[in-house]
Coordinates of C-alpha atoms and ligand atoms in Angstrom, one line a residue:
M1 CA 119.9 118.5 0.5
P2 CA 122.1 121.3 2.1
F3 CA 120.6 121.0 5.5
S4 CA 123.1 120.5 8.2
A5 CA 120.5 120.8 11.0
L6 CA 119.4 117.3 9.8
D7 CA 122.8 115.8 10.3
L8 CA 122.1 112.4 11.9
R9 CA 124.8 109.7 12.0
A10 CA 124.1 106.0 11.4
V11 CA 124.3 104.2 14.7
H12 CA 125.5 100.6 15.2
L13 CA 124.6 99.3 18.6
P14 CA 127.7 97.7 20.3
P15 CA 127.6 93.9 20.6
S16 CA 127.6 94.4 24.4
V17 CA 124.0 95.4 24.4
R18 CA 122.9 92.1 22.7
Q19 CA 123.0 90.3 26.0
L20 CA 121.1 93.1 27.8
R21 CA 118.4 92.9 25.0
Q22 CA 118.1 89.2 25.5
E23 CA 117.8 89.6 29.3
V24 CA 114.9 92.0 28.7
R25 CA 113.2 89.7 26.2
D26 CA 113.5 86.7 28.6
F27 CA 112.0 88.8 31.4
L28 CA 109.2 89.9 29.1
T29 CA 108.5 86.3 28.0
A30 CA 108.1 85.3 31.7
E31 CA 105.9 88.3 32.4
R32 CA 103.7 87.6 29.3
A33 CA 103.3 84.0 30.6
A34 CA 102.2 85.4 33.9
G35 CA 99.6 87.6 32.2
T36 CA 101.1 90.9 33.2
V37 CA 102.2 92.0 29.7
L38 CA 99.3 92.2 27.3
G39 CA 101.0 93.9 24.3
R40 CA 98.9 97.0 24.6
P41 CA 99.4 100.1 22.4
D42 CA 100.3 103.3 24.3
S43 CA 101.3 101.3 27.4
W44 CA 103.7 104.1 28.4
L45 CA 100.7 106.4 28.8
T46 CA 98.1 104.1 30.4
G47 CA 99.8 100.9 31.5
W48 CA 99.9 101.7 35.2
D49 CA 101.4 98.8 37.2
P50 CA 103.7 99.9 40.1
A51 CA 104.4 96.2 40.9
F52 CA 105.7 95.7 37.3
T53 CA 107.8 98.9 37.7
R54 CA 109.3 97.5 40.9
R55 CA 110.2 94.2 39.2
L56 CA 112.0 96.2 36.5
A57 CA 113.7 98.4 39.1
R58 CA 115.0 95.3 40.9
R59 CA 116.8 94.3 37.6
G60 CA 118.2 97.8 37.4
W61 CA 116.0 98.9 34.5
V62 CA 114.6 102.0 36.0
G63 CA 116.8 105.1 36.6
M64 CA 119.4 103.2 34.5
T65 CA 121.4 106.3 33.5
L66 CA 121.3 108.0 37.0
P67 CA 124.7 107.8 38.7
R68 CA 125.3 105.0 41.2
A69 CA 125.9 107.5 43.9
Y70 CA 122.2 108.4 43.8
G71 CA 120.9 104.8 43.5
G72 CA 120.9 104.7 39.7
G73 CA 122.5 102.1 37.4
G74 CA 125.3 104.3 36.0
R75 CA 124.5 102.8 32.6
S76 CA 124.7 104.4 29.2
D77 CA 121.9 106.1 27.3
L78 CA 122.1 103.5 24.5
E79 CA 121.7 100.7 27.1
R80 CA 118.6 102.5 28.4
Y81 CA 117.4 102.9 24.8
V82 CA 117.6 99.1 24.3
V83 CA 115.7 98.4 27.4
I84 CA 112.9 100.9 26.8
E85 CA 112.5 100.0 23.1
E86 CA 112.0 96.3 24.1
L87 CA 109.4 97.3 26.8
L88 CA 107.5 99.6 24.3
A89 CA 107.6 97.0 21.5
A90 CA 106.1 94.5 23.9
G91 CA 103.4 96.9 25.1
A92 CA 104.5 96.4 28.7
P93 CA 102.8 98.4 31.5
V94 CA 105.5 101.1 32.1
S95 CA 103.5 104.2 32.7
A96 CA 103.9 104.4 36.5
H97 CA 107.6 105.2 36.2
W98 CA 107.8 106.6 32.7
V99 CA 107.9 110.3 33.4
A100 CA 110.1 109.9 36.5
D101 CA 112.6 107.8 34.6
R102 CA 112.6 109.7 31.3
Q103 CA 112.6 113.3 32.5
A104 CA 112.0 114.1 36.2
G105 CA 115.1 112.1 37.4
P106 CA 117.5 113.5 34.8
T107 CA 116.1 117.0 35.4
I108 CA 116.6 116.8 39.2
L109 CA 120.1 115.4 38.5
R110 CA 120.9 118.3 36.3
H111 CA 119.3 121.2 38.2
G112 CA 118.6 119.9 41.7
T113 CA 120.6 120.5 44.9
E114 CA 122.5 117.7 46.5
A115 CA 119.7 117.3 49.0
Q116 CA 117.1 117.1 46.3
R117 CA 119.1 114.5 44.4
H118 CA 119.5 112.3 47.5
R119 CA 115.8 112.8 48.4
F120 CA 114.3 111.8 45.0
L121 CA 116.7 109.9 42.8
P122 CA 117.2 106.7 44.9
R123 CA 113.4 106.3 45.1
I124 CA 113.0 106.9 41.4
A125 CA 115.5 104.2 40.6
A126 CA 113.9 101.9 43.1
G127 CA 110.5 102.4 41.2
T128 CA 108.8 103.8 44.3
C129 CA 108.5 107.5 43.4
F130 CA 106.4 108.6 40.5
F131 CA 106.2 112.0 38.8
S132 CA 103.8 114.0 36.7
I133 CA 104.5 116.8 34.2
G134 CA 103.0 120.1 35.4
M135 CA 103.5 122.3 32.3
S136 CA 100.3 122.8 30.3
E137 CA 97.4 125.0 31.3
R138 CA 94.0 125.7 29.7
D139 CA 95.4 128.5 27.5
S140 CA 99.1 127.6 27.7
G141 CA 99.9 124.5 25.7
S142 CA 101.9 125.3 22.6
D143 CA 102.5 128.8 24.1
L144 CA 104.0 127.4 27.3
A145 CA 105.7 130.7 28.2
S146 CA 102.2 132.2 28.8
V147 CA 101.6 130.0 32.0
Q148 CA 99.4 131.8 34.5
T149 CA 100.3 129.7 37.5
R150 CA 102.2 131.9 40.0
A151 CA 104.6 131.2 42.8
E152 CA 104.9 134.1 45.3
R153 CA 107.7 134.3 47.9
T154 CA 106.5 134.0 51.5
D155 CA 108.3 134.1 54.8
G156 CA 108.3 130.3 54.8
G157 CA 109.2 129.7 51.1
W158 CA 106.7 129.9 48.2
R159 CA 102.9 129.9 47.7
L160 CA 101.7 128.3 44.4
T161 CA 98.4 129.2 42.8
G162 CA 97.0 128.2 39.4
T163 CA 95.5 125.3 37.5
K164 CA 97.5 122.8 35.4
M165 CA 95.7 120.8 32.7
W166 CA 96.3 117.4 31.1
T167 CA 98.4 116.4 34.0
G168 CA 99.0 112.7 33.3
G169 CA 98.9 110.5 36.4
A170 CA 98.4 113.3 38.9
H171 CA 95.8 111.1 40.7
V172 CA 98.3 108.3 41.3
N173 CA 101.7 109.9 41.2
D174 CA 103.7 111.3 44.1
H175 CA 105.1 114.6 42.8
A176 CA 104.9 116.9 39.8
I177 CA 107.5 119.3 38.5
V178 CA 105.4 122.5 38.0
L179 CA 106.3 125.4 35.8
A180 CA 105.2 128.7 37.4
R181 CA 105.8 132.4 37.0
T182 CA 107.8 133.8 39.9
H183 CA 108.1 137.4 38.6
D184 CA 106.9 139.5 35.7
A185 CA 109.4 140.4 33.0
E186 CA 109.3 142.1 29.6
D187 CA 110.8 138.9 28.1
R188 CA 108.1 136.3 28.7
H189 CA 110.7 133.6 28.9
A190 CA 112.3 135.3 31.9
G191 CA 110.6 135.1 35.3
L192 CA 109.6 131.4 35.1
S193 CA 110.7 128.8 37.7
Q194 CA 110.2 125.1 38.3
F195 CA 109.0 123.6 41.6
L196 CA 108.8 120.1 43.1
V197 CA 105.3 119.7 44.3
D198 CA 103.8 117.0 46.5
L199 CA 100.6 115.9 44.7
R200 CA 99.1 114.6 48.0
D201 CA 99.2 118.1 49.5
P202 CA 95.6 118.9 50.6
R203 CA 95.7 122.2 48.6
V204 CA 96.4 120.3 45.4
H205 CA 92.9 119.4 43.9
V206 CA 93.1 116.7 41.2
E207 CA 90.1 116.1 39.0
P208 CA 89.8 113.6 36.2
I209 CA 89.6 114.4 32.5
R210 CA 88.7 111.2 30.7
L211 CA 90.1 109.9 27.4
L212 CA 87.7 109.0 24.6
S213 CA 88.1 105.4 25.8
G214 CA 86.8 106.4 29.2
E215 CA 90.2 105.7 30.8
H216 CA 91.4 108.0 33.5
T217 CA 95.0 109.2 32.8
F218 CA 94.6 112.9 32.6
N219 CA 93.6 115.4 35.2
S220 CA 93.2 119.1 35.8
C221 CA 95.2 120.0 38.8
R222 CA 94.1 123.0 40.9
L223 CA 96.9 124.5 43.0
E224 CA 95.1 126.5 45.7
G225 CA 97.7 128.4 47.5
V226 CA 100.0 125.4 48.0
E227 CA 102.6 126.3 50.6
L228 CA 106.0 125.2 49.5
A229 CA 109.3 125.1 51.5
P230 CA 112.2 126.9 50.0
D231 CA 113.8 123.7 48.9
A232 CA 110.8 123.0 46.6
L233 CA 112.4 125.3 44.1
L234 CA 114.2 123.3 41.4
G235 CA 117.2 125.1 39.9
R236 CA 117.5 128.8 40.0
P237 CA 114.6 131.2 40.2
G238 CA 114.0 132.7 36.7
D239 CA 115.7 129.8 35.0
G240 CA 112.5 127.8 34.4
W241 CA 112.4 128.4 30.7
R242 CA 115.9 127.1 30.1
Q243 CA 115.2 124.1 32.4
V244 CA 111.8 123.3 30.9
T245 CA 113.3 123.4 27.4
G246 CA 115.9 120.8 28.4
E247 CA 113.1 118.7 30.0
L248 CA 111.1 118.9 26.7
A249 CA 114.1 117.6 24.8
L250 CA 114.0 114.5 26.9
E251 CA 110.3 114.3 26.6
R252 CA 110.3 114.5 22.8
S253 CA 113.3 112.5 21.7
G254 CA 112.6 108.9 22.8
P255 CA 111.4 105.8 21.0
E256 CA 107.9 106.2 22.5
R257 CA 107.3 108.8 19.8
F258 CA 107.1 106.1 17.1
L259 CA 106.6 102.8 18.9
S260 CA 103.2 103.5 20.7
T261 CA 101.2 101.5 18.2
L262 CA 103.8 98.8 17.3
P263 CA 102.1 96.2 19.6
L264 CA 99.1 96.5 17.2
L265 CA 101.3 95.6 14.2
T266 CA 102.7 92.7 16.1
A267 CA 99.1 91.5 17.0
L268 CA 98.1 91.9 13.3
V269 CA 101.0 89.8 12.1
E270 CA 100.1 87.1 14.6
Q271 CA 96.5 87.2 13.5
V272 CA 97.4 87.0 9.8
R273 CA 99.8 84.2 10.5
R274 CA 97.0 82.3 12.3
N275 CA 94.8 82.9 9.3
G276 CA 97.3 81.1 7.0
G277 CA 99.9 83.8 6.3
G278 CA 97.9 86.3 4.4
D279 CA 97.9 87.2 0.7
L280 CA 100.7 89.0 -1.2
G281 CA 98.9 92.4 -0.8
Q282 CA 98.7 92.0 3.0
Q283 CA 102.3 90.9 3.2
A284 CA 103.5 93.8 1.1
R285 CA 101.7 96.3 3.3
V286 CA 103.1 94.8 6.4
G287 CA 106.5 95.0 4.7
R288 CA 106.1 98.7 3.9
L289 CA 105.2 99.5 7.5
T290 CA 108.1 97.5 8.8
A291 CA 110.5 99.3 6.5
R292 CA 109.2 102.7 7.7
L293 CA 109.6 101.5 11.2
S294 CA 113.2 100.5 10.6
S295 CA 114.1 103.9 9.1
L296 CA 112.4 105.7 12.0
R297 CA 114.4 103.6 14.5
Q298 CA 117.6 104.6 12.8
L299 CA 116.7 108.3 13.0
S300 CA 115.6 107.9 16.6
L301 CA 118.9 106.2 17.5
G302 CA 120.7 109.0 15.8
V303 CA 118.9 111.5 18.0
A304 CA 119.5 109.5 21.1
T305 CA 123.3 109.2 20.3
A306 CA 123.6 112.9 19.5
L307 CA 121.9 113.9 22.8
A308 CA 124.0 111.4 24.8
A309 CA 127.2 112.9 23.3
G310 CA 126.0 116.4 24.3
R311 CA 125.5 117.5 20.7
P312 CA 122.4 119.7 20.1
A313 CA 119.6 117.7 18.5
D314 CA 116.4 119.6 19.2
V315 CA 115.7 120.1 15.4
Q316 CA 116.4 116.5 14.7
A317 CA 114.3 115.4 17.6
A318 CA 111.4 117.6 16.4
L319 CA 111.7 116.0 12.9
V320 CA 111.8 112.5 14.2
K321 CA 108.8 113.1 16.6
D322 CA 106.8 114.6 13.7
L323 CA 107.5 111.6 11.4
G324 CA 107.2 109.1 14.2
T325 CA 103.9 110.3 15.7
R326 CA 102.3 110.5 12.2
F327 CA 103.5 107.0 11.6
E328 CA 101.8 105.8 14.8
G329 CA 98.4 107.1 13.6
E330 CA 98.9 105.9 10.0
L331 CA 99.9 102.4 11.2
V332 CA 96.5 102.1 12.9
N333 CA 94.6 103.0 9.7
E334 CA 96.8 100.7 7.6
V335 CA 96.2 97.8 10.1
R336 CA 92.5 98.3 9.9
E337 CA 92.6 98.1 6.1
I338 CA 95.0 95.1 6.0
L339 CA 92.8 93.0 8.2
P340 CA 89.3 94.6 8.5
T341 CA 88.1 93.8 12.0
A342 CA 85.4 95.4 14.2
A343 CA 87.2 97.3 16.9
R344 CA 85.7 96.5 20.3
S345 CA 86.6 98.1 23.6
D346 CA 84.6 95.5 25.5
A347 CA 86.4 92.5 23.9
T348 CA 88.8 90.3 25.9
P349 CA 91.7 92.5 27.2
G350 CA 94.7 91.9 25.0
S351 CA 92.6 90.4 22.1
Y352 CA 93.1 91.9 18.6
P353 CA 89.7 93.8 18.5
E354 CA 90.3 95.3 21.9
L355 CA 93.9 96.4 21.1
L356 CA 92.6 97.9 17.8
A357 CA 89.9 99.8 19.8
T358 CA 92.5 101.1 22.2
A359 CA 94.8 102.3 19.4
I360 CA 92.0 104.1 17.6
L361 CA 90.7 105.8 20.7
H362 CA 94.2 107.0 21.7
A363 CA 95.0 108.2 18.2
P364 CA 94.0 111.8 18.6
G365 CA 96.7 112.3 21.2
Y366 CA 99.7 110.9 19.2
T367 CA 100.5 114.1 17.4
L368 CA 99.5 116.4 20.2
R369 CA 101.3 115.3 23.4
G370 CA 104.7 116.6 24.1
G371 CA 104.2 119.5 21.6
T372 CA 102.0 119.4 18.5
N373 CA 103.3 118.7 15.1
E374 CA 102.7 122.2 13.9
I375 CA 104.9 123.5 16.7
L376 CA 107.6 120.9 15.9
R377 CA 107.5 122.0 12.2
S378 CA 108.1 125.6 13.2
I379 CA 111.2 124.4 15.2
I380 CA 112.4 122.5 12.2
T381 CA 111.8 125.5 9.9
R382 CA 113.7 127.8 12.3
G383 CA 116.5 125.2 12.5
Q384 CA 116.6 125.1 8.7
E385 CA 116.8 128.9 8.4
R386 CA 119.6 129.0 11.0
S387 CA 121.7 126.4 9.1
R388 CA 121.4 128.2 5.8
Ligands
FAD401 C1 97.8 112.4 25.5 C2 98.3 113.7 26.0 C3 99.1 113.7 27.2 C4 99.5 114.9 27.8 N1 100.1 114.9 29.0 C5 100.5 116.1 29.5 C6 101.1 116.1 30.8 O1 101.2 115.1 31.5 N2 101.4 117.3 31.3 C7 101.3 118.5 30.7 O2 101.7 119.5 31.2 N3 100.7 118.5 29.4 C8 100.3 117.3 28.9 N4 99.7 117.3 27.6 C9 99.4 118.6 27.0 C10 100.1 118.9 25.7 O3 101.5 119.2 25.9 C11 99.4 120.0 25.0 O4 98.1 119.4 24.6 C12 100.1 120.4 23.7 O5 101.2 121.1 24.0 C13 99.1 121.4 22.9 O6 98.6 122.4 23.7 P1 97.1 122.7 23.7 O7 96.3 121.4 23.9 O8 96.9 123.8 24.7 O9 96.7 123.2 22.2 P2 97.0 124.6 21.6 O10 98.3 125.1 22.0 O11 95.8 125.5 22.0 O12 96.9 124.3 20.1 C14 95.7 124.1 19.4 C15 96.0 123.8 17.9 O13 96.6 125.1 17.4 C16 97.9 124.8 16.8 N5 98.8 125.9 17.1 C17 99.0 126.5 18.3 N6 100.0 127.4 18.2 C18 100.4 127.4 16.9 C19 101.4 128.1 16.2 N7 102.2 129.0 16.8 N8 101.6 127.8 14.9 C20 100.9 126.8 14.3 N9 99.9 126.1 14.9 C21 99.7 126.4 16.2 C22 98.4 123.5 17.5 O14 99.3 122.8 16.7 C23 97.1 122.7 17.7 O15 96.7 122.0 16.5 C24 99.2 116.1 27.1 C25 98.5 116.1 25.9 C26 98.0 114.9 25.4 C27 97.2 114.9 24.1

């Protein structure tokens, strides 16, 4: 197919990461034995465990790619990829630091002042400073440039007013990077800016929006004239669109976009093994899922490598996220057919019926969060047209 926008190279992980992978696996085996890792689907969204985060951070597995000068690990993107794919595959509780590690830290490194870097990055890498994403609003999800939240200049800095929606972790995190309009412009993409907002400010009102499962992850986040110091501005005023696009690339391109439900497949295989190994039909279906998983992983590694090398990969990332998130949902349906089981939210935490219930109840979000699949497909189509 003459489609250069889909150029993704095969990636062979260097032997040096084998030892790192083994270290993570050993750590996870010990954590599993201690009962802290239950192999949950979607653990990067709802697996809130700051103590687990701090144990990871002590091993240098949070803020791995941040420079050592700011408390980070100075490691490569591929090394981070290996660590996070092991954590996701194990269904480890990583949601506390997920956004800080994946996008807030790198965004502050890229656009922040020296003072902002020193203020936030060492704490992110220590696993003691957690971030939320303050992008979406009630009528501004796919059409993010239409955000109504405004930041006005004041004598003392800025005043922020508006309501953010679907703000994951705002009730437990420390800060959010908030996208707001700072001036009106004919081009809607101009006039936007990003701000570092303290979520404990008394003028930030956080209210829960519960998932189908009843879990509290999301919030609406009312910003009622929040007074911000001048140094709350992240990057240059009016550069918010360019910055947020870079942040979205980090948000969309990782292995969490195809591995969210892998722990369920692992649980299924264990269950089938316990039942005597399953029949040929069951084995073939597990084999097909595993083959798809393996291809997705190659594609995802291709995106990670391209981004790490500074090559543009937004079209490829959109494609892999579309394929990957559809796979996450299809895996749940396949698993239900391979081993029909009544899903039960009230079953023992970590048991197969309970994991199945979690995966089913989280499924509507897989293809929405971080940009819906329809939006991703328009990015892919535009990329295809550009490369013709
Ligand atoms: C689990 C989860 C976690 C999230 N976490 C956060 C978070 O922490 N912070 C945050 O800021 N946001 C978060 N979001 C919000 C998420 O980014 C938005 O839900 C998403 O961008 C879609 O926006 P929307 O919900 O407003 O839907 P809309 O944009 O209103 O879209 C509704 C439907 O219309 C379709 N549609 C819209 N425009 C077009 C178009 N131009 N062409 C074709 N189809 C179109 C969409 O694909 C979708 O199917 C989260 C969402 C989920 C589900």
